[in-house]
Tab-separated table of C-alpha atoms and ligand atoms in Angstrom:
chain	number	residue	atom	x	y	z
A	1	MET	CA	0.040	0.044	-0.038
A	2	LYS	CA	1.267	3.425	-0.942
A	3	ILE	CA	1.357	6.317	1.581
A	4	LEU	CA	2.093	9.913	0.779
A	5	VAL	CA	4.400	11.524	3.352
A	6	THR	CA	4.520	15.294	3.022
A	7	GLY	CA	7.655	16.755	4.558
A	8	GLY	CA	9.198	13.290	4.332
A	9	THR	CA	12.769	14.530	4.200
A	10	GLY	CA	12.365	16.511	7.400
A	11	TYR	CA	13.224	15.342	10.924
A	12	ILE	CA	10.010	13.558	11.972
A	13	GLY	CA	9.051	12.843	8.363
A	14	SER	CA	12.254	10.847	7.533
A	15	HIS	CA	12.034	8.721	10.654
A	16	THR	CA	8.456	7.989	9.796
A	17	VAL	CA	9.208	7.044	6.207
A	18	VAL	CA	11.791	4.525	7.653
A	19	ALA	CA	9.110	3.052	9.959
A	20	LEU	CA	6.560	2.788	7.197
A	21	GLN	CA	8.918	1.107	4.770
A	22	ASN	CA	10.078	-1.239	7.500
A	23	GLU	CA	6.437	-2.312	7.938
A	24	GLY	CA	6.096	-2.934	4.101
A	25	PHE	CA	4.482	0.277	2.946
A	26	ASP	CA	5.543	2.053	-0.304
A	27	VAL	CA	6.100	5.757	0.219
A	28	VAL	CA	5.874	8.801	-1.901
A	29	ILE	CA	7.575	11.889	-0.388
A	30	ILE	CA	6.615	15.393	-1.239
A	31	ASP	CA	8.942	17.977	0.111
A	32	ASN	CA	10.099	21.462	-1.048
A	33	LEU	CA	13.496	21.041	0.652
A	34	CYS	CA	13.173	24.437	2.386
A	35	ASN	CA	14.464	22.919	5.618
A	36	SER	CA	15.791	19.618	4.582
A	37	GLU	CA	18.158	17.940	2.070
A	38	ARG	CA	17.553	15.744	-0.886
A	39	LYS	CA	20.218	13.251	0.242
A	40	VAL	CA	18.007	12.203	3.122
A	41	VAL	CA	16.266	10.119	0.476
A	42	ASP	CA	19.434	8.150	0.057
A	43	SER	CA	19.947	7.696	3.739
A	44	ILE	CA	16.471	6.283	4.042
A	45	ALA	CA	17.310	3.899	1.231
A	46	GLN	CA	20.509	2.907	3.021
A	47	ILE	CA	18.612	2.154	6.252
A	48	THR	CA	15.651	0.296	4.754
A	49	GLY	CA	17.026	-1.099	1.504
A	50	LYS	CA	14.237	0.704	-0.383
A	51	LYS	CA	14.236	4.109	-2.023
A	52	PRO	CA	11.049	6.094	-1.500
A	53	ILE	CA	9.644	8.001	-4.520
A	54	PHE	CA	10.688	11.646	-4.159
A	55	GLU	CA	8.697	14.597	-5.565
A	56	GLU	CA	10.172	18.108	-5.038
A	57	ILE	CA	7.024	20.116	-4.739
A	58	ASP	CA	5.846	23.024	-2.669
A	59	LEU	CA	2.366	22.183	-1.443
A	60	VAL	CA	1.495	25.940	-1.579
A	61	ASP	CA	1.480	25.349	-5.425
A	62	ARG	CA	-2.112	24.121	-5.860
A	63	LYS	CA	-1.663	22.987	-9.449
A	64	LYS	CA	1.472	20.942	-8.881
A	65	THR	CA	0.003	19.363	-5.706
A	66	LEU	CA	-3.161	18.304	-7.690
A	67	GLU	CA	-1.063	16.957	-10.605
A	68	CYS	CA	1.175	15.049	-8.182
A	69	LEU	CA	-1.624	13.255	-6.426
A	70	LYS	CA	-3.225	12.439	-9.810
A	71	LYS	CA	-0.014	10.914	-10.996
A	72	HIS	CA	0.303	8.605	-7.937
A	73	LYS	CA	-3.218	7.247	-8.217
A	74	ASP	CA	-2.687	4.336	-5.851
A	75	ILE	CA	-2.014	6.428	-2.706
A	76	VAL	CA	-4.327	5.203	0.122
A	77	GLY	CA	-3.382	7.550	2.904
A	78	VAL	CA	-1.445	10.695	3.704
A	79	ILE	CA	0.743	11.625	6.640
A	80	HIS	CA	1.128	15.428	6.592
A	81	PHE	CA	4.298	16.856	8.205
A	82	ALA	CA	5.232	19.567	5.704
A	83	ALA	CA	5.068	22.900	7.589
A	84	LEU	CA	7.258	25.683	8.981
A	85	LYS	CA	7.932	25.150	12.662
A	86	ALA	CA	10.137	27.884	14.142
A	87	VAL	CA	8.185	29.482	16.907
A	88	GLY	CA	10.287	32.759	17.010
A	89	GLU	CA	10.351	33.177	13.320
A	90	SER	CA	6.584	32.765	13.133
A	91	VAL	CA	6.143	35.762	15.476
A	92	LYS	CA	8.199	37.858	13.191
A	93	LYS	CA	6.713	36.693	9.952
A	94	PRO	CA	3.075	35.737	10.670
A	95	LEU	CA	1.793	35.994	7.105
A	96	PHE	CA	4.573	33.832	5.834
A	97	TYR	CA	3.603	31.123	8.344
A	98	TYR	CA	-0.093	31.348	7.659
A	99	ARG	CA	0.355	31.267	3.913
A	100	ASN	CA	2.711	28.364	4.110
A	101	ASN	CA	1.036	26.137	6.661
A	102	ILE	CA	-2.542	26.906	5.925
A	103	TYR	CA	-2.507	27.074	2.037
A	104	SER	CA	-0.550	23.956	1.851
A	105	LEU	CA	-3.072	22.033	4.019
A	106	ILE	CA	-6.003	23.306	2.020
A	107	ASN	CA	-4.305	22.303	-1.320
A	108	LEU	CA	-3.485	18.972	0.052
A	109	LEU	CA	-7.080	18.326	1.312
A	110	GLU	CA	-8.486	19.406	-2.115
A	111	ALA	CA	-6.078	17.188	-3.996
A	112	MET	CA	-6.984	14.273	-1.669
A	113	GLN	CA	-10.729	14.957	-2.293
A	114	SER	CA	-10.128	15.003	-6.108
A	115	ASN	CA	-8.461	11.596	-5.806
A	116	ALA	CA	-10.855	10.062	-3.278
A	117	ILE	CA	-8.194	9.619	-0.651
A	118	ASP	CA	-9.939	9.758	2.730
A	119	ASN	CA	-7.196	9.021	5.294
A	120	ILE	CA	-4.879	11.664	6.797
A	121	VAL	CA	-2.611	11.537	9.806
A	122	PHE	CA	-1.885	15.152	10.933
A	123	SER	CA	1.255	16.386	12.600
A	124	SER	CA	0.011	18.501	15.455
A	125	SER	CA	1.669	19.757	18.626
A	126	CYS	CA	1.138	20.020	22.400
A	127	THR	CA	1.587	23.796	21.707
A	128	VAL	CA	-2.221	23.887	21.231
A	129	TYR	CA	-2.644	23.297	25.020
A	130	GLY	CA	-0.641	26.370	26.068
A	131	GLN	CA	0.068	26.220	29.793
A	132	PRO	CA	-2.441	23.673	30.931
A	133	ASP	CA	-4.247	24.204	34.184
A	134	GLN	CA	-3.973	20.475	35.034
A	135	LEU	CA	-1.037	18.106	34.461
A	136	PRO	CA	-0.562	15.719	32.971
A	137	VAL	CA	-2.457	17.073	30.020
A	138	LYS	CA	-5.278	14.956	28.415
A	139	GLU	CA	-6.568	15.228	24.949
A	140	ASP	CA	-9.801	16.856	26.035
A	141	SER	CA	-8.051	19.608	27.961
A	142	PRO	CA	-9.305	23.012	27.044
A	143	LEU	CA	-7.129	24.666	24.331
A	144	LYS	CA	-5.524	27.979	25.117
A	145	LYS	CA	-5.036	30.886	22.753
A	146	ALA	CA	-1.887	30.064	20.786
A	147	LYS	CA	1.241	31.948	21.901
A	148	SER	CA	2.620	32.184	18.355
A	149	PRO	CA	1.425	32.134	14.736
A	150	TYR	CA	3.204	28.773	14.367
A	151	GLY	CA	1.053	27.326	17.275
A	152	ASN	CA	-2.081	28.950	15.806
A	153	THR	CA	-1.419	27.255	12.456
A	154	LYS	CA	-1.618	23.894	14.214
A	155	LYS	CA	-4.913	24.765	15.920
A	156	MET	CA	-6.355	26.247	12.706
A	157	SER	CA	-5.237	23.165	10.737
A	158	GLU	CA	-7.055	20.866	13.132
A	159	ASP	CA	-10.231	22.992	12.783
A	160	ILE	CA	-9.892	22.947	8.939
A	161	ILE	CA	-9.713	19.178	8.937
A	162	ILE	CA	-12.576	18.839	11.475
A	163	ASP	CA	-14.867	21.029	9.419
A	164	THR	CA	-13.967	19.110	6.258
A	165	SER	CA	-14.405	15.737	7.898
A	166	GLU	CA	-17.916	16.729	9.102
A	167	VAL	CA	-19.214	17.102	5.561
A	168	THR	CA	-17.079	14.562	3.585
A	169	SER	CA	-15.708	11.071	3.994
A	170	LEU	CA	-12.396	12.527	5.300
A	171	LYS	CA	-10.971	10.694	8.329
A	172	CYS	CA	-8.156	12.110	10.400
A	173	ILE	CA	-5.957	11.154	13.329
A	174	SER	CA	-4.319	14.219	14.733
A	175	LEU	CA	-1.080	13.408	16.718
A	176	ARG	CA	-0.140	16.048	19.222
A	177	TYR	CA	3.613	15.702	19.801
A	178	PHE	CA	5.347	16.793	22.987
A	179	ASN	CA	9.083	17.221	22.481
A	180	PRO	CA	10.603	14.822	19.908
A	181	ILE	CA	14.381	14.373	20.207
A	182	GLY	CA	17.100	11.939	19.285
A	183	ALA	CA	17.924	10.191	16.100
A	184	HIS	CA	17.727	6.796	14.315
A	185	LYS	CA	20.258	4.370	15.771
A	186	SER	CA	22.125	4.155	12.412
A	187	ALA	CA	22.985	7.895	12.857
A	188	LEU	CA	22.202	8.153	9.106
A	189	ILE	CA	19.137	10.409	9.772
A	190	GLY	CA	18.475	12.932	12.548
A	191	GLU	CA	17.561	16.527	13.153
A	192	LEU	CA	19.398	18.889	10.753
A	193	PRO	CA	18.710	22.401	12.017
A	194	ILE	CA	19.697	25.141	9.547
A	195	GLY	CA	21.691	27.939	11.309
A	196	ILE	CA	21.473	28.359	14.999
A	197	PRO	CA	19.142	25.743	16.486
A	198	ASP	CA	15.996	26.836	18.290
A	199	ASN	CA	15.451	23.633	20.159
A	200	LEU	CA	17.305	22.473	23.219
A	201	VAL	CA	18.822	19.134	22.211
A	202	PRO	CA	20.471	20.158	18.961
A	203	TYR	CA	21.817	23.190	20.822
A	204	ILE	CA	23.299	20.918	23.437
A	205	THR	CA	24.936	18.566	20.962
A	206	GLN	CA	26.247	21.530	18.946
A	207	ALA	CA	27.666	23.063	22.069
A	208	ALA	CA	29.337	19.678	22.933
A	209	ILE	CA	30.931	19.383	19.494
A	210	GLY	CA	32.221	22.918	19.706
A	211	LYS	CA	29.915	24.681	17.278
A	212	ARG	CA	28.347	26.790	20.128
A	213	LYS	CA	30.287	28.327	23.030
A	214	TYR	CA	27.799	27.345	25.691
A	215	VAL	CA	24.277	26.292	26.139
A	216	ARG	CA	21.853	29.044	27.176
A	217	VAL	CA	19.426	27.805	29.674
A	218	PHE	CA	16.317	29.971	29.378
A	219	GLY	CA	15.278	30.836	32.926
A	220	ASN	CA	16.087	29.263	36.322
A	221	ASP	CA	13.200	30.915	38.211
A	222	TYR	CA	10.371	28.645	37.163
A	223	ASN	CA	8.258	26.986	39.730
A	224	THR	CA	9.865	23.557	39.339
A	225	HIS	CA	12.217	21.584	41.528
A	226	ASP	CA	15.438	23.036	39.958
A	227	GLY	CA	13.900	26.295	38.562
A	228	THR	CA	14.184	25.275	34.923
A	229	ALA	CA	11.278	24.519	32.639
A	230	ILE	CA	9.749	21.040	32.241
A	231	ARG	CA	8.982	19.255	29.011
A	232	ASP	CA	8.002	15.718	27.953
A	233	TYR	CA	10.789	14.503	25.695
A	234	ILE	CA	10.130	11.585	23.450
A	235	HIS	CA	12.415	9.604	21.284
A	236	ILE	CA	11.872	10.233	17.631
A	237	THR	CA	11.632	6.498	16.611
A	238	ASP	CA	8.955	5.944	19.284
A	239	LEU	CA	7.081	8.883	17.762
A	240	ALA	CA	7.589	7.499	14.256
A	241	LYS	CA	6.088	4.172	15.226
A	242	ALA	CA	2.897	5.842	16.364
A	243	HIS	CA	2.332	7.207	12.794
A	244	VAL	CA	2.449	3.739	11.369
A	245	ILE	CA	-0.151	2.594	13.904
A	246	ALA	CA	-2.324	5.613	13.223
A	247	ILE	CA	-2.321	5.144	9.393
A	248	ASN	CA	-3.112	1.466	9.940
A	249	ARG	CA	-5.978	2.387	12.199
A	250	LEU	CA	-7.493	4.592	9.409
A	251	LEU	CA	-6.876	1.976	6.704
A	252	SER	CA	-8.350	-0.762	8.679
A	253	LYS	CA	-11.314	1.454	9.655
A	254	THR	CA	-10.870	0.795	13.323
A	255	ASN	CA	-10.973	4.489	14.163
A	256	LYS	CA	-13.855	5.310	16.384
A	257	LYS	CA	-14.534	8.870	15.219
A	258	GLN	CA	-13.998	10.766	11.956
A	259	PHE	CA	-11.433	12.984	13.823
A	260	GLU	CA	-9.383	11.482	16.621
A	261	ILE	CA	-6.658	13.058	18.687
A	262	PHE	CA	-3.828	11.425	20.535
A	263	ASN	CA	-1.076	12.802	22.736
A	264	LEU	CA	2.326	11.428	21.945
A	265	GLY	CA	4.772	11.798	24.820
A	266	THR	CA	6.255	9.589	27.463
A	267	GLY	CA	4.140	10.889	30.311
A	268	ARG	CA	7.215	12.023	32.111
A	269	GLY	CA	8.492	15.568	32.476
A	270	ASN	CA	12.169	16.575	32.749
A	271	THR	CA	13.725	19.937	33.358
A	272	VAL	CA	16.301	21.476	31.153
A	273	LEU	CA	18.942	20.760	33.762
A	274	GLU	CA	17.983	17.101	33.836
A	275	VAL	CA	18.373	16.920	30.119
A	276	ILE	CA	21.806	18.480	30.359
A	277	GLU	CA	22.775	16.023	33.161
A	278	SER	CA	21.642	13.118	31.091
A	279	PHE	CA	23.728	14.334	28.156
A	280	GLU	CA	26.805	14.730	30.422
A	281	LYS	CA	26.302	11.177	31.807
A	282	VAL	CA	25.992	9.349	28.405
A	283	SER	CA	28.663	11.426	26.705
A	284	GLY	CA	31.087	11.626	29.473
A	285	LEU	CA	31.594	15.351	28.694
A	286	LYS	CA	31.123	18.368	30.836
A	287	LEU	CA	28.784	20.892	29.210
A	288	ASN	CA	29.318	24.610	29.527
A	289	TYR	CA	26.015	26.291	30.261
A	290	LYS	CA	24.801	29.629	31.486
A	291	PHE	CA	21.410	30.759	32.905
A	292	VAL	CA	19.907	33.545	30.809
A	293	ASP	CA	16.485	35.147	30.870
A	294	ARG	CA	13.321	33.233	30.231
A	295	ARG	CA	12.518	32.878	26.464
A	296	LYS	CA	9.395	34.838	25.476
A	297	GLY	CA	6.418	32.612	24.880
A	298	ASP	CA	7.857	29.601	26.759
A	299	ILE	CA	5.582	27.861	29.201
A	300	GLU	CA	6.665	26.585	32.558
A	301	LYS	CA	5.758	22.910	32.389
A	302	VAL	CA	3.912	20.445	30.284
A	303	TRP	CA	3.892	16.711	30.132
A	304	ALA	CA	1.410	14.337	28.555
A	305	ASP	CA	-1.238	11.971	29.868
A	306	THR	CA	-0.596	9.120	27.410
A	307	SER	CA	-3.218	6.724	28.711
A	308	PHE	CA	-5.566	7.250	25.845
A	309	ALA	CA	-2.864	6.614	23.133
A	310	ASN	CA	-1.574	3.657	25.197
A	311	ARG	CA	-4.986	2.040	25.369
A	312	GLU	CA	-6.477	2.936	22.003
A	313	LEU	CA	-3.477	2.674	19.775
A	314	GLY	CA	-1.746	-0.050	21.744
A	315	TRP	CA	1.379	2.223	21.615
A	316	LYS	CA	3.805	3.246	24.293
A	317	ALA	CA	6.988	5.267	24.116
A	318	GLU	CA	9.743	2.795	25.170
A	319	LYS	CA	12.957	4.723	25.186
A	320	GLY	CA	14.206	6.771	28.143
A	321	LEU	CA	16.030	10.113	28.319
A	322	ASP	CA	19.503	8.622	28.396
A	323	GLU	CA	18.854	6.631	25.146
A	324	MET	CA	17.502	9.751	23.525
A	325	MET	CA	20.593	11.706	24.402
A	326	ILE	CA	23.000	8.918	23.218
A	327	SER	CA	21.254	8.708	19.783
A	328	ALA	CA	21.304	12.555	19.488
A	329	TRP	CA	24.995	12.699	20.364
A	330	ASN	CA	25.881	9.847	17.978
A	331	TRP	CA	24.065	11.761	15.190
A	332	GLU	CA	25.963	14.954	15.962
A	333	LYS	CA	29.301	13.078	15.884
A	334	ALA	CA	28.328	11.434	12.537
A	335	LEU	CA	27.538	14.833	11.108
A	336	ALA	CA	30.931	16.151	12.250
A	337	GLN	CA	32.723	13.154	10.660
A	338	LYS	CA	31.014	13.736	7.328
A	339	ALA	CA	31.964	17.442	7.508
A	340	ASP	CA	35.713	16.661	8.009
B	401	LIG	C1	8.644	24.354	20.662
B	401	LIG	C2	7.050	24.394	20.510
B	401	LIG	C3	6.501	23.136	20.044
B	401	LIG	C4	7.187	22.827	18.747
B	401	LIG	C5	8.577	22.686	18.889
B	401	LIG	C6	9.270	22.488	17.489
B	401	LIG	C7	5.908	25.935	22.019
B	401	LIG	C8	5.245	26.135	23.421
B	401	LIG	N1	6.496	24.733	21.805
B	401	LIG	O1	8.749	23.460	21.799
B	401	LIG	O2	5.172	23.260	19.777
B	401	LIG	O3	6.641	21.660	18.216
B	401	LIG	O4	9.187	23.945	19.452
B	401	LIG	O5	10.328	23.244	17.199
B	401	LIG	O6	5.724	26.701	21.189
B	401	LIG	N2	15.677	25.703	25.956
B	401	LIG	C9	16.879	26.302	26.476
B	401	LIG	N3	17.906	26.655	25.718
B	401	LIG	C10	17.857	26.497	24.338
B	401	LIG	C11	16.637	26.023	23.779
B	401	LIG	C12	15.569	25.613	24.539
B	401	LIG	O7	17.003	26.411	27.806
B	401	LIG	O8	18.784	26.922	23.705
B	401	LIG	C13	14.591	25.290	26.851
B	401	LIG	C14	13.286	25.960	26.519
B	401	LIG	O9	13.070	27.126	27.248
B	401	LIG	C15	12.282	24.876	26.978
B	401	LIG	C16	13.040	23.515	26.662
B	401	LIG	O10	14.432	23.914	26.562
B	401	LIG	O11	12.091	24.876	28.294
B	401	LIG	C17	12.658	22.919	25.339
B	401	LIG	O12	12.736	23.950	24.314
B	401	LIG	P1	12.616	23.559	22.750
B	401	LIG	O13	13.487	22.425	22.450
B	401	LIG	O14	12.825	24.847	22.017
B	401	LIG	O15	11.092	23.091	22.556
B	401	LIG	P2	9.723	23.773	23.061
B	401	LIG	O16	9.849	25.228	23.059
B	401	LIG	O17	9.252	23.065	24.203
């Protein structure tokens, strides 16, 4: 069975393509390569022994999107990752974010409709919960006003899909990720931030390899046991597996509603200092870090209630923080070796 993965050369997309191909699916990737590299397709082939079909297309281009789905008639489901995701950049360039993330979704949904493709797994985020009043956060927790245009595009995208699914045969599983980190054990694919990383773990590994002077820890005056903010970090390959389960659920029509939502996290929260400690432990290195002001828009703490995903999807994140940090570090070292 053939699955379309938009954003399939990106960080979460590439790991999901590997998981899909390992489960016997054929994959067509659509990516505009705005934040990823074409050679990721070869790395996927190296890991799985199978090269996915690659189409360099910008989903904002309605005509090309329609043509592409028409060409690949046998696609039975879509996993939609393609989107811009830098929180800070989205605050500075809201229209760019809305145009990219919203137009691309609408074009994709229209192209799916024209080709009678009913199944979509959507890449959402825990950002839609804001700072929840109750922790751990459940899928039916009230959604807060998004703190950034990026976050708002995730909320708006879910609404667009819900409205469409109410009047068509479209079925969707929206996966709300907590903080995906780490890399595939082969160290052939991983997170490839362009420029200065926004996210904590690539910043840590880049500091350790010498690309950054020190790790800036954003805030040590939060109401947590060590004063630094808490997130629910989840290994990228655990996250990727959940996508295979979700698309299978839609294809086998075992979904219980037209639009379902699942939290994907471990259910455990770790502070920034605990992440740093874990990195130091597994790498045997001492990290240089400094406390700086809180980052605007950051929330204090969030972690997932994963019981619904555990029960309904039969899925559970297996890997712990140390394992996540080892894989992230191996990936950074592999990148450095290639650069030499
Ligand atoms: C953010 C988004 C999330 C999105 C993800 C993708 C919000 C609330 N969250 O996650 O929806 O999917 O980015 O990019 O918008 N930190 C440091 N130093 C750094 C970097 C981060 O101390 O150099 C801290 C942050 O303050 C935070 C934690 O590390 O407490 C994790 O930050 P990060 O990796 O950027 O992810 P989020 O902001 O949680």
